mmCIF file of C-alpha atoms and ligand atoms in Angstrom:
data_model
loop_
_atom_site.group_PDB
_atom_site.id
_atom_site.type_symbol
_atom_site.label_atom_id
_atom_site.label_comp_id
_atom_site.label_asym_id
_atom_site.label_seq_id
_atom_site.Cartn_x
_atom_site.Cartn_y
_atom_site.Cartn_z
ATOM 1 C CA MET A 1322 29.178 -4.496 -4.982
ATOM 2 C CA ILE A 1323 28.587 -0.921 -6.056
ATOM 3 C CA VAL A 1324 26.740 1.025 -3.051
ATOM 4 C CA THR A 1325 25.897 3.851 -3.726
ATOM 5 C CA PRO A 1326 23.573 6.963 -2.272
ATOM 6 C CA ASP A 1327 24.349 8.806 -5.545
ATOM 7 C CA ILE A 1328 21.352 9.444 -8.404
ATOM 8 C CA GLN A 1329 23.577 10.036 -11.364
ATOM 9 C CA GLN A 1330 26.571 6.876 -10.181
ATOM 10 C CA VAL A 1331 23.732 4.622 -10.338
ATOM 11 C CA ARG A 1332 22.657 5.975 -13.871
ATOM 12 C CA ASN A 1333 26.269 5.878 -15.322
ATOM 13 C CA ILE A 1334 26.047 1.786 -14.013
ATOM 14 C CA ARG A 1335 22.802 1.587 -15.294
ATOM 15 C CA HIS A 1336 23.938 2.928 -18.719
ATOM 16 C CA ALA A 1337 26.921 1.746 -19.124
ATOM 17 C CA ASP A 1338 26.317 -1.121 -21.251
ATOM 18 C CA PRO A 1339 23.598 -0.583 -22.931
ATOM 19 C CA THR A 1340 22.711 -4.181 -23.727
ATOM 20 C CA LEU A 1341 22.089 -5.614 -20.409
ATOM 21 C CA THR A 1342 19.662 -6.609 -18.372
ATOM 22 C CA TRP A 1343 19.107 -5.279 -15.071
ATOM 23 C CA GLY A 1344 16.360 -6.624 -12.577
ATOM 24 C CA PHE A 1345 15.486 -4.736 -9.469
ATOM 25 C CA VAL A 1346 14.464 -5.018 -5.609
ATOM 26 C CA PRO A 1347 12.990 -2.244 -4.014
ATOM 27 C CA THR A 1348 13.454 -2.248 -0.858
ATOM 28 C CA MET A 1349 12.996 -0.315 2.832
ATOM 29 C CA GLY A 1350 15.976 -2.532 4.419
ATOM 30 C CA TYR A 1351 15.996 -4.821 7.321
ATOM 31 C CA LEU A 1352 16.747 -7.696 4.708
ATOM 32 C CA HIS A 1353 15.067 -10.933 5.910
ATOM 33 C CA GLU A 1354 14.392 -14.434 3.370
ATOM 34 C CA GLY A 1355 10.918 -12.887 1.538
ATOM 35 C CA HIS A 1356 13.751 -10.104 0.003
ATOM 36 C CA LEU A 1357 16.120 -12.255 0.082
ATOM 37 C CA SER A 1358 13.964 -14.923 -2.587
ATOM 38 C CA LEU A 1359 13.142 -11.619 -4.916
ATOM 39 C CA VAL A 1360 16.463 -10.951 -5.376
ATOM 40 C CA ARG A 1361 17.278 -14.670 -5.928
ATOM 41 C CA GLN A 1362 14.855 -14.397 -9.283
ATOM 42 C CA ALA A 1363 15.873 -11.276 -10.094
ATOM 43 C CA ARG A 1364 19.451 -12.607 -9.966
ATOM 44 C CA ALA A 1365 18.252 -15.817 -12.003
ATOM 45 C CA GLU A 1366 16.362 -13.723 -14.720
ATOM 46 C CA ASN A 1367 19.017 -10.739 -15.624
ATOM 47 C CA ASP A 1368 22.151 -9.575 -16.156
ATOM 48 C CA ARG A 1369 22.745 -7.528 -13.900
ATOM 49 C CA VAL A 1370 20.339 -6.472 -10.312
ATOM 50 C CA ALA A 1371 20.359 -3.723 -8.622
ATOM 51 C CA VAL A 1372 18.604 -3.360 -4.566
ATOM 52 C CA SER A 1373 16.955 -0.213 -2.979
ATOM 53 C CA ILE A 1374 17.078 0.486 0.028
ATOM 54 C CA TYR A 1375 15.281 3.357 1.883
ATOM 55 C CA VAL A 1376 12.824 3.735 4.615
ATOM 56 C CA ASN A 1377 9.912 5.869 2.573
ATOM 57 C CA PRO A 1378 9.192 8.603 5.057
ATOM 58 C CA THR A 1379 5.686 9.034 3.046
ATOM 59 C CA GLN A 1380 4.020 6.244 3.301
ATOM 60 C CA PHE A 1381 4.026 6.600 6.328
ATOM 61 C CA ALA A 1382 1.213 8.519 8.527
ATOM 62 C CA PRO A 1383 2.573 10.394 11.401
ATOM 63 C CA HIS A 1384 1.091 7.939 14.343
ATOM 64 C CA GLU A 1385 3.180 5.072 11.886
ATOM 65 C CA ASP A 1386 6.353 3.786 13.296
ATOM 66 C CA LEU A 1387 8.614 5.728 10.487
ATOM 67 C CA ASP A 1388 11.270 6.200 13.694
ATOM 68 C CA SER A 1389 11.323 3.435 14.921
ATOM 69 C CA TYR A 1390 11.315 1.110 11.474
ATOM 70 C CA PRO A 1391 14.295 -1.578 11.974
ATOM 71 C CA ARG A 1392 17.031 -0.360 10.006
ATOM 72 C CA ASP A 1393 20.466 -2.639 9.654
ATOM 73 C CA LEU A 1394 22.493 -1.501 6.394
ATOM 74 C CA GLU A 1395 25.972 -3.135 7.308
ATOM 75 C CA ARG A 1396 23.915 -6.320 7.532
ATOM 76 C CA ASP A 1397 21.738 -5.159 4.770
ATOM 77 C CA LEU A 1398 24.883 -4.900 2.662
ATOM 78 C CA ALA A 1399 26.896 -8.255 3.828
ATOM 79 C CA LEU A 1400 23.337 -10.359 2.483
ATOM 80 C CA LEU A 1401 22.747 -8.893 -0.956
ATOM 81 C CA ARG A 1402 27.165 -9.146 -1.301
ATOM 82 C CA ALA A 1403 25.726 -13.277 -0.427
ATOM 83 C CA GLU A 1404 24.009 -12.363 -3.375
ATOM 84 C CA ASN A 1405 26.483 -11.323 -6.306
ATOM 85 C CA VAL A 1406 24.074 -7.875 -6.478
ATOM 86 C CA ASP A 1407 26.057 -5.863 -8.727
ATOM 87 C CA LEU A 1408 24.383 -2.361 -6.954
ATOM 88 C CA VAL A 1409 23.162 -0.932 -3.812
ATOM 89 C CA PHE A 1410 21.338 2.693 -3.999
ATOM 90 C CA THR A 1411 20.863 3.619 -0.772
ATOM 91 C CA PRO A 1412 19.826 7.513 -0.707
ATOM 92 C CA ASP A 1413 18.588 9.628 2.020
ATOM 93 C CA ASP A 1414 15.356 12.120 2.699
ATOM 94 C CA SER A 1415 17.524 15.089 0.943
ATOM 95 C CA ILE A 1416 18.378 12.258 -1.680
ATOM 96 C CA MET A 1417 15.087 11.459 -2.157
ATOM 97 C CA TYR A 1418 12.981 14.790 -1.345
ATOM 98 C CA PRO A 1419 14.594 18.136 -1.636
ATOM 99 C CA PRO A 1420 13.195 21.611 0.130
ATOM 100 C CA ASP A 1421 11.330 21.832 -2.742
ATOM 101 C CA PHE A 1422 9.686 18.891 -3.769
ATOM 102 C CA GLN A 1423 6.161 19.061 -4.944
ATOM 103 C CA THR A 1424 5.488 16.228 -7.005
ATOM 104 C CA TYR A 1425 3.557 13.040 -5.806
ATOM 105 C CA VAL A 1426 1.998 9.658 -7.882
ATOM 106 C CA THR A 1427 -1.466 9.295 -7.356
ATOM 107 C CA VAL A 1428 -3.522 6.192 -7.990
ATOM 108 C CA GLU A 1429 -6.624 6.232 -7.617
ATOM 109 C CA LYS A 1430 -9.208 3.479 -7.532
ATOM 110 C CA VAL A 1431 -7.316 0.686 -6.416
ATOM 111 C CA THR A 1432 -5.850 2.765 -3.122
ATOM 112 C CA GLN A 1433 -9.095 3.049 -2.065
ATOM 113 C CA PRO A 1434 -10.026 -0.147 -0.500
ATOM 114 C CA LEU A 1435 -7.991 -2.327 2.220
ATOM 115 C CA GLU A 1436 -5.014 -0.800 3.640
ATOM 116 C CA GLY A 1437 -5.843 2.687 1.747
ATOM 117 C CA ALA A 1438 -8.875 2.915 3.827
ATOM 118 C CA SER A 1439 -6.938 2.430 6.557
ATOM 119 C CA ARG A 1440 -3.917 4.088 6.035
ATOM 120 C CA PRO A 1441 -5.060 7.080 3.214
ATOM 121 C CA THR A 1442 -1.623 8.394 2.773
ATOM 122 C CA HIS A 1443 0.352 5.287 2.103
ATOM 123 C CA PHE A 1444 -0.138 4.318 -1.652
ATOM 124 C CA ARG A 1445 0.947 8.417 -2.676
ATOM 125 C CA GLY A 1446 4.211 7.539 -0.750
ATOM 126 C CA VAL A 1447 4.729 4.303 -1.742
ATOM 127 C CA ALA A 1448 3.538 5.338 -6.009
ATOM 128 C CA THR A 1449 5.584 8.498 -6.076
ATOM 129 C CA VAL A 1450 8.449 6.505 -4.696
ATOM 130 C CA VAL A 1451 8.319 3.586 -6.657
ATOM 131 C CA ALA A 1452 8.333 5.934 -9.768
ATOM 132 C CA LYS A 1453 11.751 7.795 -9.054
ATOM 133 C CA LEU A 1454 13.310 4.441 -8.723
ATOM 134 C CA PHE A 1455 11.594 3.246 -11.665
ATOM 135 C CA ASN A 1456 13.578 6.695 -13.642
ATOM 136 C CA ILE A 1457 16.491 6.590 -11.329
ATOM 137 C CA VAL A 1458 17.797 2.626 -12.059
ATOM 138 C CA GLN A 1459 15.606 2.202 -15.162
ATOM 139 C CA PRO A 1460 15.148 -1.422 -14.586
ATOM 140 C CA THR A 1461 14.029 -4.053 -17.300
ATOM 141 C CA ARG A 1462 12.216 -6.053 -14.626
ATOM 142 C CA ALA A 1463 11.436 -5.655 -10.909
ATOM 143 C CA TYR A 1464 10.497 -7.678 -8.332
ATOM 144 C CA PHE A 1465 8.049 -6.960 -5.344
ATOM 145 C CA GLY A 1466 6.439 -9.678 -3.021
ATOM 146 C CA GLN A 1467 2.470 -11.174 -3.025
ATOM 147 C CA LYS A 1468 3.095 -10.477 1.050
ATOM 148 C CA ASP A 1469 2.282 -6.446 0.205
ATOM 149 C CA ALA A 1470 -0.700 -7.600 -2.024
ATOM 150 C CA GLN A 1471 -2.439 -4.466 -2.796
ATOM 151 C CA GLN A 1472 1.004 -2.213 -2.895
ATOM 152 C CA THR A 1473 1.589 -5.103 -6.046
ATOM 153 C CA VAL A 1474 -2.500 -4.085 -7.680
ATOM 154 C CA VAL A 1475 -1.226 -0.774 -7.596
ATOM 155 C CA LEU A 1476 2.101 -0.295 -8.531
ATOM 156 C CA LYS A 1477 1.017 -2.498 -12.070
ATOM 157 C CA GLN A 1478 -1.290 -0.141 -12.178
ATOM 158 C CA MET A 1479 1.110 3.018 -12.801
ATOM 159 C CA VAL A 1480 3.216 1.133 -14.749
ATOM 160 C CA ARG A 1481 -0.110 0.955 -17.158
ATOM 161 C CA ASP A 1482 -1.265 4.617 -16.611
ATOM 162 C CA LEU A 1483 2.768 5.923 -16.928
ATOM 163 C CA ASN A 1484 3.683 3.592 -19.252
ATOM 164 C CA PHE A 1485 6.744 2.604 -17.316
ATOM 165 C CA ASP A 1486 9.436 0.732 -19.934
ATOM 166 C CA LEU A 1487 9.944 -2.642 -17.535
ATOM 167 C CA GLU A 1488 7.650 -5.449 -16.278
ATOM 168 C CA LEU A 1489 6.875 -5.422 -13.093
ATOM 169 C CA ILE A 1490 6.911 -9.445 -11.333
ATOM 170 C CA VAL A 1491 4.983 -10.467 -8.487
ATOM 171 C CA CYS A 1492 7.385 -13.224 -6.374
ATOM 172 C CA PRO A 1493 5.356 -15.278 -3.818
ATOM 173 C CA THR A 1494 5.275 -14.751 -0.193
ATOM 174 C CA VAL A 1495 7.445 -16.407 1.914
ATOM 175 C CA ARG A 1496 6.733 -18.083 5.465
ATOM 176 C CA GLU A 1497 8.040 -18.819 8.723
ATOM 177 C CA ALA A 1498 7.707 -22.433 9.095
ATOM 178 C CA ASP A 1499 4.584 -22.516 11.094
ATOM 179 C CA GLY A 1500 3.076 -19.851 8.653
ATOM 180 C CA LEU A 1501 3.476 -16.615 9.671
ATOM 181 C CA ALA A 1502 4.584 -14.548 6.695
ATOM 182 C CA MET A 1503 7.872 -12.980 6.998
ATOM 183 C CA SER A 1504 8.274 -9.198 7.206
ATOM 184 C CA SER A 1505 10.121 -6.555 8.992
ATOM 185 C CA ARG A 1506 7.530 -5.909 10.967
ATOM 186 C CA ASN A 1507 7.747 -9.356 13.139
ATOM 187 C CA ALA A 1508 10.514 -7.846 14.684
ATOM 188 C CA TYR A 1509 8.624 -5.927 16.977
ATOM 189 C CA LEU A 1510 6.823 -9.117 18.224
ATOM 190 C CA SER A 1511 7.483 -10.502 21.476
ATOM 191 C CA PRO A 1512 7.852 -14.221 21.856
ATOM 192 C CA ALA A 1513 3.977 -14.427 23.206
ATOM 193 C CA GLU A 1514 2.489 -11.860 20.315
ATOM 194 C CA ARG A 1515 4.931 -14.169 18.186
ATOM 195 C CA LYS A 1516 2.846 -17.023 18.773
ATOM 196 C CA ALA A 1517 0.046 -15.282 18.944
ATOM 197 C CA ALA A 1518 0.444 -14.196 14.692
ATOM 198 C CA THR A 1519 -0.515 -17.040 13.229
ATOM 199 C CA VAL A 1520 -3.437 -16.304 13.951
ATOM 200 C CA LEU A 1521 -2.957 -14.664 10.242
ATOM 201 C CA TYR A 1522 -1.825 -17.726 8.260
ATOM 202 C CA ARG A 1523 -4.301 -19.582 9.433
ATOM 203 C CA ALA A 1524 -7.559 -17.886 9.008
ATOM 204 C CA LEU A 1525 -6.541 -17.585 5.768
ATOM 205 C CA SER A 1526 -5.779 -20.883 5.216
ATOM 206 C CA GLN A 1527 -8.661 -22.270 6.953
ATOM 207 C CA ALA A 1528 -10.723 -19.451 4.404
ATOM 208 C CA LYS A 1529 -9.265 -21.271 1.230
ATOM 209 C CA VAL A 1530 -10.075 -24.785 2.842
ATOM 210 C CA ALA A 1531 -13.485 -23.251 2.982
ATOM 211 C CA PHE A 1532 -13.467 -22.467 -0.662
ATOM 212 C CA GLU A 1533 -11.814 -25.631 -1.721
ATOM 213 C CA GLN A 1534 -14.560 -27.845 -0.483
ATOM 214 C CA GLY A 1535 -16.961 -25.363 -2.250
ATOM 215 C CA GLU A 1536 -18.135 -22.317 0.057
ATOM 216 C CA ARG A 1537 -18.343 -20.062 -2.682
ATOM 217 C CA ASN A 1538 -20.101 -16.868 -0.516
ATOM 218 C CA GLY A 1539 -18.110 -13.645 -0.084
ATOM 219 C CA GLU A 1540 -19.621 -13.386 3.302
ATOM 220 C CA ARG A 1541 -19.208 -16.620 5.801
ATOM 221 C CA LEU A 1542 -15.933 -16.467 4.274
ATOM 222 C CA ARG A 1543 -14.776 -13.252 6.266
ATOM 223 C CA THR A 1544 -16.881 -14.065 8.821
ATOM 224 C CA LEU A 1545 -14.978 -17.644 9.636
ATOM 225 C CA MET A 1546 -11.623 -15.402 9.224
ATOM 226 C CA ARG A 1547 -13.069 -12.838 11.368
ATOM 227 C CA GLU A 1548 -14.392 -15.257 13.647
ATOM 228 C CA ILE A 1549 -10.573 -17.325 14.229
ATOM 229 C CA ILE A 1550 -9.330 -13.817 14.649
ATOM 230 C CA GLU A 1551 -11.696 -12.950 17.847
ATOM 231 C CA ALA A 1552 -10.496 -15.785 18.967
ATOM 232 C CA GLU A 1553 -6.826 -15.164 19.627
ATOM 233 C CA PRO A 1554 -6.868 -12.481 22.648
ATOM 234 C CA LEU A 1555 -3.402 -10.385 21.443
ATOM 235 C CA ALA A 1556 -5.094 -10.038 18.123
ATOM 236 C CA ARG A 1557 -7.239 -7.262 16.970
ATOM 237 C CA LEU A 1558 -9.041 -7.122 13.662
ATOM 238 C CA ASP A 1559 -8.121 -4.072 11.906
ATOM 239 C CA TYR A 1560 -9.926 -6.315 8.155
ATOM 240 C CA VAL A 1561 -11.228 -9.025 6.302
ATOM 241 C CA SER A 1562 -11.546 -8.857 2.857
ATOM 242 C CA VAL A 1563 -12.227 -11.483 -0.092
ATOM 243 C CA ALA A 1564 -11.895 -9.104 -2.859
ATOM 244 C CA ASP A 1565 -11.678 -9.130 -7.146
ATOM 245 C CA ARG A 1566 -7.896 -10.115 -7.148
ATOM 246 C CA ARG A 1567 -7.504 -6.852 -9.751
ATOM 247 C CA THR A 1568 -9.913 -4.584 -8.670
ATOM 248 C CA LEU A 1569 -10.038 -5.478 -4.740
ATOM 249 C CA ALA A 1570 -14.103 -4.625 -4.771
ATOM 250 C CA GLU A 1571 -15.662 -6.955 -2.411
ATOM 251 C CA LEU A 1572 -17.369 -9.617 -3.708
ATOM 252 C CA ASP A 1573 -20.876 -11.540 -2.395
ATOM 253 C CA GLU A 1574 -20.559 -14.533 -4.469
ATOM 254 C CA VAL A 1575 -17.354 -15.681 -4.942
ATOM 255 C CA GLY A 1576 -16.279 -17.028 -9.089
ATOM 256 C CA LYS A 1577 -14.109 -18.564 -10.545
ATOM 257 C CA GLY A 1578 -10.823 -17.016 -7.413
ATOM 258 C CA ALA A 1579 -10.261 -14.013 -5.129
ATOM 259 C CA LEU A 1580 -7.482 -12.337 -3.304
ATOM 260 C CA LEU A 1581 -8.578 -13.293 0.656
ATOM 261 C CA SER A 1582 -6.380 -10.761 2.699
ATOM 262 C CA MET A 1583 -6.687 -9.084 6.792
ATOM 263 C CA ALA A 1584 -4.553 -6.435 8.594
ATOM 264 C CA VAL A 1585 -4.783 -7.728 12.113
ATOM 265 C CA PHE A 1586 -2.836 -5.570 15.137
ATOM 266 C CA ILE A 1587 -1.032 -8.336 17.325
ATOM 267 C CA GLY A 1588 -0.060 -5.960 20.393
ATOM 268 C CA LYS A 1589 1.217 -2.234 18.560
ATOM 269 C CA THR A 1590 2.232 -4.503 15.742
ATOM 270 C CA ARG A 1591 -0.367 -4.063 12.216
ATOM 271 C CA LEU A 1592 0.490 -7.541 10.218
ATOM 272 C CA ILE A 1593 -0.494 -8.105 7.133
ATOM 273 C CA ASP A 1594 -1.357 -11.294 4.989
ATOM 274 C CA ASN A 1595 -3.249 -12.695 2.300
ATOM 275 C CA MET A 1596 -3.714 -15.685 0.027
ATOM 276 C CA LEU A 1597 -4.752 -16.450 -3.712
ATOM 277 C CA VAL A 1598 -7.790 -19.168 -4.064
ATOM 278 C CA GLY A 1599 -9.320 -20.337 -6.466
ATOM 279 C CA GLU A 1600 -8.262 -19.697 -10.212
ATOM 280 C CA GLU A 1601 -6.496 -16.699 -12.532
ATOM 281 C CA GLY A 1602 -9.102 -15.182 -14.206
HETATM 282 O O1 PAF B 1226 7.012 -2.922 -0.083
HETATM 283 C C1 PAF B 1226 7.957 -2.318 0.311
HETATM 284 O O2 PAF B 1226 9.077 -2.272 1.291
HETATM 285 C C2 PAF B 1226 8.035 -0.205 -0.533
HETATM 286 O O3 PAF B 1226 6.722 -0.393 -0.528
HETATM 287 C C3 PAF B 1226 8.881 -0.227 -1.074
HETATM 288 C C4 PAF B 1226 8.412 -1.142 -2.459
HETATM 289 C C5 PAF B 1226 10.004 -0.491 -0.991
HETATM 290 C C6 PAF B 1226 8.613 1.061 -1.367
HETATM 291 O O4 PAF B 1226 9.128 2.281 -0.560
#
C-alpha cells in the first residue's frame, strides 16, 4: 500500500497502467465500518483501490468542529492495509488549498434545502474538494455512503454538470446493532447521549412503517418523526424532511417513494440520518 501526500505521485501510479480500473473512496479519516464497506465494494468492483484521507476545512463553518474532528491516521492506515487498498492519498491544507487558491464549485438548487439550509457553505466545500480529488485520482468509480444522502445528490449533479468521466456509486448506510448510523462524529457522544442517539433510527423506522401501512401525507409523516425526536430529552431537532429523493423538494403527498431525513443535536453533537421509502422513481 502506497501512502502519499503528493499529487504527482498519485497521478503517476494511476496512469502507470491505463487498462486498470480504479475504485476511489474519499474520506475524512477516523474510519469505521461504514467507510470499510465502501472500500470493500470498491475492492470487489475494480482492479485497484485508492482512498483519500483529508479533513477538508472548506466544508466546515467557522463555529463547527474542524479543530476537534477526530483523527487517527495510524489506525486508519492499518485498517486500509487489512482491506488490501493500493493507494492512500493523504494531502494537507498547503497541498489542497495553496495560498493563492481561488476556485470553488457551486452546485445550485439541490444544495439549498436540508443540510444546505443549516450549513450554507458546506456543500461548496464538499463539491470543491471532491472535484479536486476526482481530478487528482481520476477514478473509474467513486463510492459514497447513503448516510450522507444530500451529499450523494449534490455530487451526482456535479458529476453530470461538469462531465466527470466516472461512475458515482452509492452504498447502503451501515448501522450499529441498535440502529444508530455509523459516523465518525459518534465518537463525541457520552454514554447517555449514545443511548439517546438511537432516536433518529427509531423516528425514521416508525415513519417508514407508517408509509408502508399506507400513510402518504408528507406533513403527517414529518409530524410523526418530529414528535418522536421531541420526546427524547437529550435530543434537539434541527430539521425533519420528507422530500423527493432527486430534487430534495419537500412533498405534501408522497407518491411512490421519498427520502425521509433529519438532523438532530444530541447534546452538542449534530447527527444526520435518512431512509428511502417506496419505489425508485
Ligand atoms: O463524506 C465525507 O466524509 C466528506 O464529505 C468527503 C466526501 C470525504 C469530502 O470531504
